[in-house]
PDB file of C-alpha atoms and ligand atoms in Angstrom:
ATOM      1  CA  MET A   1     128.535  87.386 106.662  1.00  0.00           C
ATOM      2  CA  ASN A   2     130.920  90.067 105.531  1.00  0.00           C
ATOM      3  CA  GLU A   3     128.772  93.194 105.347  1.00  0.00           C
ATOM      4  CA  GLY A   4     131.772  95.476 105.469  1.00  0.00           C
ATOM      5  CA  SER A   5     132.893  94.494 102.006  1.00  0.00           C
ATOM      6  CA  TYR A   6     129.696  95.786 100.455  1.00  0.00           C
ATOM      7  CA  ARG A   7     129.775  99.065 102.337  1.00  0.00           C
ATOM      8  CA  ARG A   8     133.167  99.775 100.855  1.00  0.00           C
ATOM      9  CA  VAL A   9     131.673  99.557  97.389  1.00  0.00           C
ATOM     10  CA  ASP A  10     128.463 100.945  95.941  1.00  0.00           C
ATOM     11  CA  ARG A  11     128.301  98.610  92.960  1.00  0.00           C
ATOM     12  CA  ALA A  12     128.220  94.863  92.519  1.00  0.00           C
ATOM     13  CA  LEU A  13     127.412  91.887  90.375  1.00  0.00           C
ATOM     14  CA  LEU A  14     125.007  89.470  92.088  1.00  0.00           C
ATOM     15  CA  LEU A  15     125.749  86.155  90.425  1.00  0.00           C
ATOM     16  CA  THR A  16     123.279  83.440  91.448  1.00  0.00           C
ATOM     17  CA  PHE A  17     122.818  79.707  90.824  1.00  0.00           C
ATOM     18  CA  ASP A  18     119.553  77.802  91.197  1.00  0.00           C
ATOM     19  CA  ASP A  19     118.249  74.323  91.985  1.00  0.00           C
ATOM     20  CA  ARG A  20     120.401  71.573  93.523  1.00  0.00           C
ATOM     21  CA  HIS A  21     123.655  71.280  91.549  1.00  0.00           C
ATOM     22  CA  VAL A  22     125.756  71.281  94.706  1.00  0.00           C
ATOM     23  CA  ARG A  23     128.518  69.006  93.442  1.00  0.00           C
ATOM     24  CA  GLU A  24     129.021  71.166  90.345  1.00  0.00           C
ATOM     25  CA  TRP A  25     128.997  74.350  92.410  1.00  0.00           C
ATOM     26  CA  ALA A  26     131.550  72.942  94.838  1.00  0.00           C
ATOM     27  CA  ALA A  27     133.745  71.922  91.908  1.00  0.00           C
ATOM     28  CA  VAL A  28     134.025  75.543  90.717  1.00  0.00           C
ATOM     29  CA  ALA A  29     134.668  77.012  94.185  1.00  0.00           C
ATOM     30  CA  PRO A  30     138.369  77.489  93.249  1.00  0.00           C
ATOM     31  CA  LEU A  31     137.276  79.545  90.220  1.00  0.00           C
ATOM     32  CA  PHE A  32     135.192  81.830  92.443  1.00  0.00           C
ATOM     33  CA  ALA A  33     138.117  82.126  94.857  1.00  0.00           C
ATOM     34  CA  ARG A  34     140.525  83.036  92.041  1.00  0.00           C
ATOM     35  CA  TYR A  35     138.364  86.056  91.191  1.00  0.00           C
ATOM     36  CA  GLY A  36     137.523  86.913  94.795  1.00  0.00           C
ATOM     37  CA  ALA A  37     133.879  86.321  93.845  1.00  0.00           C
ATOM     38  CA  ARG A  38     131.135  85.483  96.305  1.00  0.00           C
ATOM     39  CA  VAL A  39     127.878  84.248  94.814  1.00  0.00           C
ATOM     40  CA  THR A  40     124.430  83.061  95.890  1.00  0.00           C
ATOM     41  CA  PHE A  41     123.100  79.510  95.661  1.00  0.00           C
ATOM     42  CA  PHE A  42     119.292  79.258  95.711  1.00  0.00           C
ATOM     43  CA  VAL A  43     118.580  75.666  96.715  1.00  0.00           C
ATOM     44  CA  CYS A  44     115.378  73.712  96.050  1.00  0.00           C
ATOM     45  CA  GLU A  45     114.497  70.270  97.476  1.00  0.00           C
ATOM     46  CA  PRO A  46     116.814  70.828 100.463  1.00  0.00           C
ATOM     47  CA  ASP A  47     115.412  67.657 102.084  1.00  0.00           C
ATOM     48  CA  ARG A  48     116.931  65.662  99.209  1.00  0.00           C
ATOM     49  CA  LEU A  49     120.510  66.813  99.776  1.00  0.00           C
ATOM     50  CA  ASP A  50     122.698  63.883 100.729  1.00  0.00           C
ATOM     51  CA  GLY A  51     125.296  64.170 103.478  1.00  0.00           C
ATOM     52  CA  ASP A  52     128.122  65.027 101.096  1.00  0.00           C
ATOM     53  CA  GLU A  53     126.051  67.746  99.423  1.00  0.00           C
ATOM     54  CA  ALA A  54     125.091  69.254 102.789  1.00  0.00           C
ATOM     55  CA  ARG A  55     128.783  69.356 103.744  1.00  0.00           C
ATOM     56  CA  MET A  56     129.736  70.926 100.396  1.00  0.00           C
ATOM     57  CA  LEU A  57     127.061  73.579 100.838  1.00  0.00           C
ATOM     58  CA  ARG A  58     128.361  74.269 104.350  1.00  0.00           C
ATOM     59  CA  ARG A  59     131.853  74.707 102.927  1.00  0.00           C
ATOM     60  CA  LEU A  60     130.560  77.135 100.269  1.00  0.00           C
ATOM     61  CA  ALA A  61     128.790  79.156 102.971  1.00  0.00           C
ATOM     62  CA  ASP A  62     131.985  79.154 105.060  1.00  0.00           C
ATOM     63  CA  ASP A  63     133.812  80.549 101.996  1.00  0.00           C
ATOM     64  CA  GLY A  64     131.471  83.556 102.151  1.00  0.00           C
ATOM     65  CA  HIS A  65     128.857  82.526  99.591  1.00  0.00           C
ATOM     66  CA  THR A  66     125.167  83.058 100.345  1.00  0.00           C
ATOM     67  CA  ILE A  67     122.719  80.148 100.580  1.00  0.00           C
ATOM     68  CA  GLY A  68     119.114  81.058  99.731  1.00  0.00           C
ATOM     69  CA  CYS A  69     115.803  79.255  99.253  1.00  0.00           C
ATOM     70  CA  HIS A  70     114.264  78.120  95.951  1.00  0.00           C
ATOM     71  CA  GLY A  71     111.247  76.202  97.244  1.00  0.00           C
ATOM     72  CA  MET A  72     110.580  72.662  98.429  1.00  0.00           C
ATOM     73  CA  ARG A  73     109.481  71.114  95.107  1.00  0.00           C
ATOM     74  CA  HIS A  74     110.268  73.911  92.666  1.00  0.00           C
ATOM     75  CA  GLU A  75     106.606  74.894  92.299  1.00  0.00           C
ATOM     76  CA  ARG A  76     105.743  77.993  90.278  1.00  0.00           C
ATOM     77  CA  ALA A  77     104.473  80.418  92.927  1.00  0.00           C
ATOM     78  CA  THR A  78     101.702  82.020  90.881  1.00  0.00           C
ATOM     79  CA  ASP A  79     100.316  78.678  89.642  1.00  0.00           C
ATOM     80  CA  PHE A  80     100.466  77.064  93.063  1.00  0.00           C
ATOM     81  CA  VAL A  81      98.695  79.988  94.746  1.00  0.00           C
ATOM     82  CA  ALA A  82      96.019  80.029  92.021  1.00  0.00           C
ATOM     83  CA  ALA A  83      95.410  76.279  92.438  1.00  0.00           C
ATOM     84  CA  HIS A  84      95.709  75.836  96.207  1.00  0.00           C
ATOM     85  CA  GLY A  85      95.729  79.284  97.849  1.00  0.00           C
ATOM     86  CA  ALA A  86      98.366  81.417  99.512  1.00  0.00           C
ATOM     87  CA  GLY A  87      98.263  79.560 102.834  1.00  0.00           C
ATOM     88  CA  ALA A  88      98.892  76.200 101.195  1.00  0.00           C
ATOM     89  CA  TYR A  89     101.741  77.680  99.175  1.00  0.00           C
ATOM     90  CA  LEU A  90     103.533  78.834 102.306  1.00  0.00           C
ATOM     91  CA  ASP A  91     102.683  75.683 104.292  1.00  0.00           C
ATOM     92  CA  ARG A  92     103.657  73.148 101.643  1.00  0.00           C
ATOM     93  CA  GLU A  93     106.190  74.807  99.399  1.00  0.00           C
ATOM     94  CA  VAL A  94     107.973  77.554 101.294  1.00  0.00           C
ATOM     95  CA  VAL A  95     108.036  77.007 105.064  1.00  0.00           C
ATOM     96  CA  PRO A  96     109.244  73.360 104.874  1.00  0.00           C
ATOM     97  CA  ALA A  97     112.067  74.429 102.520  1.00  0.00           C
ATOM     98  CA  LEU A  98     113.055  77.261 104.833  1.00  0.00           C
ATOM     99  CA  GLU A  99     112.955  74.988 107.891  1.00  0.00           C
ATOM    100  CA  SER A 100     114.957  72.321 106.121  1.00  0.00           C
ATOM    101  CA  LEU A 101     117.664  74.847 105.172  1.00  0.00           C
ATOM    102  CA  ARG A 102     117.699  76.255 108.701  1.00  0.00           C
ATOM    103  CA  ARG A 103     118.103  72.773 110.166  1.00  0.00           C
ATOM    104  CA  LEU A 104     121.234  72.512 108.019  1.00  0.00           C
ATOM    105  CA  GLY A 105     122.445  75.806 109.480  1.00  0.00           C
ATOM    106  CA  PHE A 106     121.567  78.183 106.635  1.00  0.00           C
ATOM    107  CA  PRO A 107     119.413  81.201 107.594  1.00  0.00           C
ATOM    108  CA  ALA A 108     118.236  81.550 103.959  1.00  0.00           C
ATOM    109  CA  ARG A 109     117.253  85.211 104.003  1.00  0.00           C
ATOM    110  CA  GLY A 110     116.600  85.367 100.259  1.00  0.00           C
ATOM    111  CA  PHE A 111     114.288  83.489  97.882  1.00  0.00           C
ATOM    112  CA  ALA A 112     114.536  83.021  94.120  1.00  0.00           C
ATOM    113  CA  TYR A 113     111.269  82.348  92.288  1.00  0.00           C
ATOM    114  CA  PRO A 114     111.250  79.025  90.376  1.00  0.00           C
ATOM    115  CA  CYS A 115     110.866  79.857  86.662  1.00  0.00           C
ATOM    116  CA  SER A 116     110.740  83.548  87.725  1.00  0.00           C
ATOM    117  CA  ALA A 117     106.944  83.102  88.105  1.00  0.00           C
ATOM    118  CA  ARG A 118     105.812  85.893  90.452  1.00  0.00           C
ATOM    119  CA  ASP A 119     103.355  88.740  90.897  1.00  0.00           C
ATOM    120  CA  GLU A 120     102.816  91.489  93.457  1.00  0.00           C
ATOM    121  CA  SER A 121     100.708  89.304  95.729  1.00  0.00           C
ATOM    122  CA  THR A 122     103.311  86.514  95.862  1.00  0.00           C
ATOM    123  CA  ASP A 123     105.933  89.199  96.534  1.00  0.00           C
ATOM    124  CA  ARG A 124     103.936  90.497  99.512  1.00  0.00           C
ATOM    125  CA  LEU A 125     103.452  86.960 100.786  1.00  0.00           C
ATOM    126  CA  LEU A 126     107.105  85.940 100.526  1.00  0.00           C
ATOM    127  CA  LEU A 127     108.436  89.201 101.929  1.00  0.00           C
ATOM    128  CA  THR A 128     106.843  88.188 105.243  1.00  0.00           C
ATOM    129  CA  LEU A 129     109.497  85.437 105.372  1.00  0.00           C
ATOM    130  CA  PHE A 130     112.429  86.730 103.293  1.00  0.00           C
ATOM    131  CA  GLU A 131     114.423  89.953 103.101  1.00  0.00           C
ATOM    132  CA  ARG A 132     114.841  89.822  99.327  1.00  0.00           C
ATOM    133  CA  LEU A 133     113.407  87.991  96.344  1.00  0.00           C
ATOM    134  CA  ARG A 134     114.821  87.364  92.903  1.00  0.00           C
ATOM    135  CA  GLY A 135     112.565  87.528  89.875  1.00  0.00           C
ATOM    136  CA  GLY A 136     113.613  87.457  86.250  1.00  0.00           C
ATOM    137  CA  VAL A 137     113.465  89.088  82.842  1.00  0.00           C
ATOM    138  CA  PRO A 138     112.750  86.971  79.735  1.00  0.00           C
ATOM    139  CA  ALA A 139     115.986  85.194  78.816  1.00  0.00           C
ATOM    140  CA  GLU A 140     115.723  86.246  75.153  1.00  0.00           C
ATOM    141  CA  ARG A 141     116.254  89.856  76.254  1.00  0.00           C
ATOM    142  CA  ARG A 142     119.858  89.138  77.168  1.00  0.00           C
ATOM    143  CA  ALA A 143     121.049  90.189  73.710  1.00  0.00           C
ATOM    144  CA  ASP A 144     119.207  93.537  73.963  1.00  0.00           C
ATOM    145  CA  PRO A 145     121.465  96.471  74.978  1.00  0.00           C
ATOM    146  CA  SER A 146     118.496  98.299  76.543  1.00  0.00           C
ATOM    147  CA  LEU A 147     118.276  95.484  79.105  1.00  0.00           C
ATOM    148  CA  ALA A 148     120.840  97.444  81.150  1.00  0.00           C
ATOM    149  CA  ASP A 149     118.125  99.907  82.241  1.00  0.00           C
ATOM    150  CA  GLU A 150     115.852  97.150  83.470  1.00  0.00           C
ATOM    151  CA  LEU A 151     118.407  94.865  85.045  1.00  0.00           C
ATOM    152  CA  ARG A 152     120.528  97.373  86.944  1.00  0.00           C
ATOM    153  CA  VAL A 153     119.085  98.515  90.274  1.00  0.00           C
ATOM    154  CA  PRO A 154     120.587 101.892  91.264  1.00  0.00           C
ATOM    155  CA  ALA A 155     122.331 101.976  94.654  1.00  0.00           C
ATOM    156  CA  ALA A 156     119.899 104.575  96.019  1.00  0.00           C
ATOM    157  CA  GLU A 157     116.965 102.220  95.361  1.00  0.00           C
ATOM    158  CA  LEU A 158     118.553  99.154  96.943  1.00  0.00           C
ATOM    159  CA  PRO A 159     117.288  99.663 100.505  1.00  0.00           C
ATOM    160  CA  SER A 160     113.687  99.748  99.256  1.00  0.00           C
ATOM    161  CA  ARG A 161     113.873  97.379  96.265  1.00  0.00           C
ATOM    162  CA  ARG A 162     113.070  93.988  97.742  1.00  0.00           C
ATOM    163  CA  VAL A 163     112.557  92.165  94.430  1.00  0.00           C
ATOM    164  CA  LEU A 164     115.584  92.145  92.159  1.00  0.00           C
ATOM    165  CA  PRO A 165     115.237  91.187  88.493  1.00  0.00           C
ATOM    166  CA  GLY A 166     117.729  88.616  87.237  1.00  0.00           C
ATOM    167  CA  CYS A 167     118.747  87.526  83.751  1.00  0.00           C
ATOM    168  CA  SER A 168     119.752  84.026  82.672  1.00  0.00           C
ATOM    169  CA  VAL A 169     123.343  83.486  81.596  1.00  0.00           C
ATOM    170  CA  ASP A 170     122.907  79.731  81.067  1.00  0.00           C
ATOM    171  CA  SER A 171     124.628  78.255  78.015  1.00  0.00           C
ATOM    172  CA  GLY A 172     122.130  75.518  77.228  1.00  0.00           C
ATOM    173  CA  ARG A 173     119.961  72.588  78.255  1.00  0.00           C
ATOM    174  CA  GLY A 174     120.419  69.094  76.860  1.00  0.00           C
ATOM    175  CA  ALA A 175     120.922  69.343  73.113  1.00  0.00           C
ATOM    176  CA  VAL A 176     119.610  72.933  73.069  1.00  0.00           C
ATOM    177  CA  VAL A 177     122.254  75.640  72.871  1.00  0.00           C
ATOM    178  CA  PHE A 178     120.995  79.048  74.035  1.00  0.00           C
ATOM    179  CA  ASP A 179     121.770  82.288  72.218  1.00  0.00           C
ATOM    180  CA  ASP A 180     125.415  83.110  72.705  1.00  0.00           C
ATOM    181  CA  ASP A 181     124.817  86.853  72.474  1.00  0.00           C
ATOM    182  CA  LEU A 182     125.045  88.417  75.939  1.00  0.00           C
ATOM    183  CA  THR A 183     125.211  92.034  74.721  1.00  0.00           C
ATOM    184  CA  GLY A 184     122.463  93.150  77.131  1.00  0.00           C
ATOM    185  CA  VAL A 185     124.078  91.450  80.108  1.00  0.00           C
ATOM    186  CA  GLU A 186     127.462  92.954  79.293  1.00  0.00           C
ATOM    187  CA  ALA A 187     125.881  96.398  78.866  1.00  0.00           C
ATOM    188  CA  ALA A 188     124.266  96.049  82.293  1.00  0.00           C
ATOM    189  CA  LEU A 189     127.599  95.142  83.887  1.00  0.00           C
ATOM    190  CA  ARG A 190     129.354  98.106  82.249  1.00  0.00           C
ATOM    191  CA  ARG A 191     126.567 100.440  83.293  1.00  0.00           C
ATOM    192  CA  THR A 192     126.698  99.095  86.858  1.00  0.00           C
ATOM    193  CA  SER A 193     130.440  99.628  86.929  1.00  0.00           C
ATOM    194  CA  ASP A 194     130.076 103.194  85.627  1.00  0.00           C
ATOM    195  CA  GLU A 195     127.026 104.331  87.573  1.00  0.00           C
ATOM    196  CA  GLY A 196     126.822 102.018  90.598  1.00  0.00           C
ATOM    197  CA  GLY A 197     124.044  99.779  91.853  1.00  0.00           C
ATOM    198  CA  VAL A 198     123.673  96.050  91.299  1.00  0.00           C
ATOM    199  CA  THR A 199     123.028  93.720  88.385  1.00  0.00           C
ATOM    200  CA  THR A 200     121.677  90.227  89.082  1.00  0.00           C
ATOM    201  CA  LEU A 201     122.347  87.206  86.875  1.00  0.00           C
ATOM    202  CA  TYR A 202     121.362  83.572  87.244  1.00  0.00           C
ATOM    203  CA  ALA A 203     122.486  80.175  86.039  1.00  0.00           C
ATOM    204  CA  HIS A 204     121.907  76.598  87.203  1.00  0.00           C
ATOM    205  CA  GLY A 205     124.441  73.781  86.935  1.00  0.00           C
ATOM    206  CA  VAL A 206     128.022  74.367  85.809  1.00  0.00           C
ATOM    207  CA  ALA A 207     129.008  71.895  83.093  1.00  0.00           C
ATOM    208  CA  ASP A 208     130.129  71.705  79.470  1.00  0.00           C
ATOM    209  CA  ALA A 209     127.031  69.646  78.658  1.00  0.00           C
ATOM    210  CA  GLN A 210     124.107  68.308  80.672  1.00  0.00           C
ATOM    211  CA  GLU A 211     120.381  67.545  80.414  1.00  0.00           C
ATOM    212  CA  THR A 212     119.307  70.419  82.677  1.00  0.00           C
ATOM    213  CA  ASN A 213     120.024  74.162  82.399  1.00  0.00           C
ATOM    214  CA  HIS A 214     123.721  74.853  82.788  1.00  0.00           C
ATOM    215  CA  ILE A 215     126.444  77.410  82.194  1.00  0.00           C
ATOM    216  CA  THR A 216     129.765  76.239  80.802  1.00  0.00           C
ATOM    217  CA  PRO A 217     132.825  76.802  82.992  1.00  0.00           C
ATOM    218  CA  ALA A 218     134.308  78.869  80.140  1.00  0.00           C
ATOM    219  CA  ARG A 219     131.352  81.272  80.049  1.00  0.00           C
ATOM    220  CA  LEU A 220     131.326  81.500  83.842  1.00  0.00           C
ATOM    221  CA  GLU A 221     134.992  82.443  83.860  1.00  0.00           C
ATOM    222  CA  LYS A 222     134.416  84.986  81.075  1.00  0.00           C
ATOM    223  CA  LEU A 223     131.746  86.716  83.164  1.00  0.00           C
ATOM    224  CA  LEU A 224     133.919  86.713  86.278  1.00  0.00           C
ATOM    225  CA  ALA A 225     136.832  88.106  84.234  1.00  0.00           C
ATOM    226  CA  LEU A 226     134.621  90.842  82.762  1.00  0.00           C
ATOM    227  CA  ALA A 227     133.420  91.897  86.233  1.00  0.00           C
ATOM    228  CA  ASP A 228     137.027  91.864  87.392  1.00  0.00           C
ATOM    229  CA  ASP A 229     138.118  94.024  84.418  1.00  0.00           C
ATOM    230  CA  LEU A 230     135.320  96.450  85.280  1.00  0.00           C
ATOM    231  CA  SER A 231     136.361  96.494  88.982  1.00  0.00           C
ATOM    232  CA  LEU A 232     132.851  95.290  89.765  1.00  0.00           C
ATOM    233  CA  PRO A 233     132.826  93.189  92.955  1.00  0.00           C
ATOM    234  CA  CYS A 234     130.848  89.949  92.829  1.00  0.00           C
ATOM    235  CA  VAL A 235     128.952  89.562  96.112  1.00  0.00           C
ATOM    236  CA  GLY A 236     126.218  87.405  97.629  1.00  0.00           C
ATOM    237  CA  PHE A 237     122.640  88.436  98.418  1.00  0.00           C
ATOM    238  CA  ASP A 238     123.374  88.408 102.149  1.00  0.00           C
ATOM    239  CA  GLU A 239     125.925  91.187 101.668  1.00  0.00           C
ATOM    240  CA  LEU A 240     123.364  93.669 100.348  1.00  0.00           C
ATOM    241  CA  PRO A 241     122.484  96.582 102.628  1.00  0.00           C
TER     242      PRO A 241
HETATM  243 ZN1   ZN B   1     114.920  76.655  89.441  1.00  0.00          ZN
END
């Protein structure tokens, strides 16, 4: 992966997409290319990718995007460990997902927690297998300007910060339309542009409407345009130092 591009900058937007919406992600690859944006796709149920989806994911990786792991069956880490133990969590939920991605040719060095459900013990466990993890802040905080402090990780802390907080930028789910106010997210991007470091955001599918969590193409483009206006590069997890 292109590590040099990150070293030239000390600030970035980490835009990430979760679950298994490979066809939708591939469809917006030209949008990413137009903004010179590289993003991260955290894939769950990798064993259920069909041949076309595996090829699309390969193409996205070849374009410079990062492919990460999001679990085998999208289990909440903390609940699964509480119910079955840490060993079973790794054996049933994490290692098979990692092996499945690696069989497809993706090293998957990062992991995003399903539903952002994590604690320090699951962090310790997963950091034996992954270089970086993505957690989350409550989605309702995205309108709060003070979110910038929590979401932005300063550049000096990046080498030691192995768990990055992310904030949802999804537009809705089914008939539910999420709060349109992204004041906190925009504040974090401005702050990252001004002071350096990284801000991590996450979405799922990319569609104008759909049953599962999704961001509209219009909102996605608005975020990419804002980062571009702020001269904030959009890079994948694998490009972090
Ligand atoms: Zn998910």
